[in-house]
Short mmCIF file of C-alpha atoms in Angstrom, two decimals:
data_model
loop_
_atom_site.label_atom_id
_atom_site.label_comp_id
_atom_site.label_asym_id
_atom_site.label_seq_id
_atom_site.Cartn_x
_atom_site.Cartn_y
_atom_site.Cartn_z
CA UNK P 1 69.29 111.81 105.24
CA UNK P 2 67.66 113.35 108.29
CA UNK P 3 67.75 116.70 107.19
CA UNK P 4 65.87 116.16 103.82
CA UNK P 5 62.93 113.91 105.47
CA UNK P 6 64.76 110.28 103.78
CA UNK P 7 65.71 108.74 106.41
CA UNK P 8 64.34 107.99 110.00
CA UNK P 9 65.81 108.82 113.12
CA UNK P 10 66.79 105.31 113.93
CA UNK P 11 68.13 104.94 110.10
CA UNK P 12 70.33 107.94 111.18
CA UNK P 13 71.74 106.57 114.61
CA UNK P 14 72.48 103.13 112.89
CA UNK P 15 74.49 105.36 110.28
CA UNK P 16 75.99 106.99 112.78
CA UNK P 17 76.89 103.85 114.90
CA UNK P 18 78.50 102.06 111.66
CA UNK P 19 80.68 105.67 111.17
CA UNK P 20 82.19 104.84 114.39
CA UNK P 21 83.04 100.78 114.42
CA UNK P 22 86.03 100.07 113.38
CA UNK P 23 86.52 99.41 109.82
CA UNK P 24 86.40 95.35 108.76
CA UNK P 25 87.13 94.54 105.24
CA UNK P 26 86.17 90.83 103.56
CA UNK P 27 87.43 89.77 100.36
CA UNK P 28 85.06 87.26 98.53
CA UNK P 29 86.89 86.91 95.76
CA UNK P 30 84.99 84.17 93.68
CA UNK P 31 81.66 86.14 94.37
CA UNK P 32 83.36 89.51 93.24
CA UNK P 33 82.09 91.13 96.57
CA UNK P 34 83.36 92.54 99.27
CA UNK P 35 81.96 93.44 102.57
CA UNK P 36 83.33 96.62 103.88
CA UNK P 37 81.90 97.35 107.79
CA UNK P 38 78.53 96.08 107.37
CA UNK P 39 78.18 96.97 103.68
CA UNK P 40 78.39 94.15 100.44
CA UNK P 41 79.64 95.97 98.03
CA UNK P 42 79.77 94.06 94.23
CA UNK P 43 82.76 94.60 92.16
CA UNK P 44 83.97 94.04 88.55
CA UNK P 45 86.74 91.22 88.52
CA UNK P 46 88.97 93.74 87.82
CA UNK P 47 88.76 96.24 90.46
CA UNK P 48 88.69 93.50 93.30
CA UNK P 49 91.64 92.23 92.11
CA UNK P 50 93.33 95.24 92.77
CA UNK P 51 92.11 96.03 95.82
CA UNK P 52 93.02 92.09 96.94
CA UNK P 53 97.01 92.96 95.73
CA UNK P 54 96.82 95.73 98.50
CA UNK P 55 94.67 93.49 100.90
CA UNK P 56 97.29 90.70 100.93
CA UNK P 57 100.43 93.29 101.01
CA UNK P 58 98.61 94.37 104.24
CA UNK P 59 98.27 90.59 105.32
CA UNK P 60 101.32 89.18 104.58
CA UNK P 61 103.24 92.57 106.57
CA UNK P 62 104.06 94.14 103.03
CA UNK P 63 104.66 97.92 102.82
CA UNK P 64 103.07 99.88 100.73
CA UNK P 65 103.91 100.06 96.89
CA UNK P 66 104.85 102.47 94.14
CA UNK P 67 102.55 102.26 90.87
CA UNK P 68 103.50 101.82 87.20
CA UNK P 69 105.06 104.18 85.93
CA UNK P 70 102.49 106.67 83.45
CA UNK P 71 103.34 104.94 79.82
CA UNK P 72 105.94 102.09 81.44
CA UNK P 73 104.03 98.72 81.32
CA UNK P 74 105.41 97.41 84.51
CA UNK P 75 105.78 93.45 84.65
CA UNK P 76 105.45 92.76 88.15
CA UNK P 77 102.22 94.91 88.82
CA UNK P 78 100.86 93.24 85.59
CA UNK P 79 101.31 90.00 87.00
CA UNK P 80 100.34 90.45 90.74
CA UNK P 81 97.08 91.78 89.22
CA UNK P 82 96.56 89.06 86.64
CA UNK P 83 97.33 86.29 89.18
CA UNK P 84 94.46 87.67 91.30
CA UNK P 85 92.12 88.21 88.14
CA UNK P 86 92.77 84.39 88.42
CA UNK P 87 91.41 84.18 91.79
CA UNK P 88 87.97 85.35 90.97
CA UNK P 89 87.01 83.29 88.34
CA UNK P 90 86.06 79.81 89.29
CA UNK P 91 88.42 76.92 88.67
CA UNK P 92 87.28 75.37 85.92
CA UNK P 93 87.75 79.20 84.20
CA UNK P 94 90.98 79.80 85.08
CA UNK P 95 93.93 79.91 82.75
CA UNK P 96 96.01 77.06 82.42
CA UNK P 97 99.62 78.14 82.43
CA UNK P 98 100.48 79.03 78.21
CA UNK P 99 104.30 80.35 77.72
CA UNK P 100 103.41 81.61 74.27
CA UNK P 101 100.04 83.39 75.81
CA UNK P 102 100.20 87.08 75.59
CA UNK P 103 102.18 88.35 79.12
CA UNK P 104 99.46 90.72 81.13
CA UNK P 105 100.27 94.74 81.20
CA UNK P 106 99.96 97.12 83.21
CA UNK P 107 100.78 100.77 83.07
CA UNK P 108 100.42 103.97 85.33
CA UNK P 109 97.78 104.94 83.54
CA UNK P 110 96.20 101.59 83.70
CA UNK P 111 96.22 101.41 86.87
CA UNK P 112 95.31 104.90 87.51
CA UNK P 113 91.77 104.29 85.85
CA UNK P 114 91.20 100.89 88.01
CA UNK P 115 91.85 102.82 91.33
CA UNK P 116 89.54 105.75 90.58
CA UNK P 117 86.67 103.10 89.27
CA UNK P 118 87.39 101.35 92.94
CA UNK P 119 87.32 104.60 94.57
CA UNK P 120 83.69 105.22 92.79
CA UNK P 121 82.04 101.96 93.46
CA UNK P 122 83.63 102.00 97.37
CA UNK P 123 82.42 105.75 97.76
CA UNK P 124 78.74 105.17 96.08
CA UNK P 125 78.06 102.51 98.19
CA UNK P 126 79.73 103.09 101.46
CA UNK P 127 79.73 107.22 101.46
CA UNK P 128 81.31 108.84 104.22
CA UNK P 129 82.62 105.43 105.57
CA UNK P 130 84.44 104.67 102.36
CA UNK P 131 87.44 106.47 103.51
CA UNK P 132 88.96 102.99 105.10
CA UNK P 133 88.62 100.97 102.64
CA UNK P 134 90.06 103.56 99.63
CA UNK P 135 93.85 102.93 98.24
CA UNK P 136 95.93 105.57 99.75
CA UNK P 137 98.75 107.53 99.54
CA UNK P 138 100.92 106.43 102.44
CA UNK P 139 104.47 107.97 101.90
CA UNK P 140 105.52 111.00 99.16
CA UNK P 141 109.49 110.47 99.15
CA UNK P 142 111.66 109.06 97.90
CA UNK P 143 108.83 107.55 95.79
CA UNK P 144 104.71 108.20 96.19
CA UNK P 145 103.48 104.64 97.89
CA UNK P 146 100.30 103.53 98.16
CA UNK P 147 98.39 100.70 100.02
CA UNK P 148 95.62 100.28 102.46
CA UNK P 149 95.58 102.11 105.88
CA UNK P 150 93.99 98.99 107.59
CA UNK P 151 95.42 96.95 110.32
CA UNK P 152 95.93 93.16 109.10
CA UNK P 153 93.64 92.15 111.94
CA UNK P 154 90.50 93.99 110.11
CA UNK P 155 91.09 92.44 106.61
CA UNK P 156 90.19 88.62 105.54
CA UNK P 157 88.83 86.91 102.68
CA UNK P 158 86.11 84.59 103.17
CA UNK P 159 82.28 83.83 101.58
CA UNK P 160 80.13 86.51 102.13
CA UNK P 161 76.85 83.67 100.65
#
C-alpha cells in the first residue's frame, strides 16, 4: 500500500491497527456474510456453511475434526454441512424433511475444494489478517484435525444489516 503510492498514511496505520485487534468473527448466516475483524466478507451458501460447522464446534466446546476421507462419502460431514446449507436460506426455502429425498454427500475431496474456495474469498478480502479466520490444521496424529483457532468468546452469529 504505502510503498507503491495506494494508500495514505492514515489508510496504513488503520491497517496496521486492525492487524493487531484481536480477531472477532460474525456469522450472518441468512445474509451469506460474515464479518471477520472489521471486514464483511460475502460468501456462497456453501462455503459459509462450512465455515459455520467449525464456528459452532468452537461454540459449543467441540474439538477439532477429521475430514472425509479422499473418495469415502462420509454421512455425518454430509449432513452437518447440509443442515447448515439449511440455515442460510430463508424459511420459506428450506427443505421440508423427504425420507425418499436424495441423502447429501460429502467426500474428502469435496470438502477439500470448499475449504480452499473459503480460504480464497477469506484471504482476497481480509489479506494478511485472514490468517484467524482460515480452517486449520490443529493436531497431525493419530488423525490430521482441523477446526478454527478462535476462542469461543470471539465467534457469534448475528445480522450484520
Amino acid at each position: 500500500g504505502l510503498l507503491v503510492g495506494s494508500a495514505t498514511f492514515k489508510e496504513t496505520v488503520d491497517a496496521a491497527r486492525q492487524l493487531l485487534e484481536p480477531p472477532r468473527l460474525v456469522l450472518d448466516l441468512l445474509n451469506q456474510r460474515v464479518r471477520a475483524g472489521r471486514t464483511v466478507v460475502h460468501l456462497n451458501e456453501r462455503e459459509l456453511a462450512f465455515l459455520s460447522v467449525f464456528a459452532k464446534r468452537v461454540l459449543n466446546g467441540q474439538p477439532a475434526v477429521a475430514p472425509p476421507g479422499k473418495y469415502v462419502n462420509d454421512e455425518e460431514w454430509a449432513t452437518w454441512l447440509d443442515d447448515e446449507q439449511q440455515l442460510c436460506k430463508p424459511r420459506e426455502d428450506r427443505r421440508r424433511f423427504d425420507a425418499n429425498a436424495p441423502k447429501p454427500t460429502m467426500t474428502g475431496e469435496n470438502w477439500s475444494v470448499i475449504k480452499t474456495r473459503l480460504h480464497k474469498a477469506l484471504k482476497t478480502a481480509l489479506g494478511p489478517g485472514a490468517g484467524p479466520y482460515l480452517i486449520q490444521r490443529i493436531s497431525v496424529r493419530p488423525t490430521k484435525c482441523f477446526g478454527l483457532s478462535l476462542p469461543a468468546s470471539a465467534v457469534s452469529y448475528g445480522d450484520l444489516a
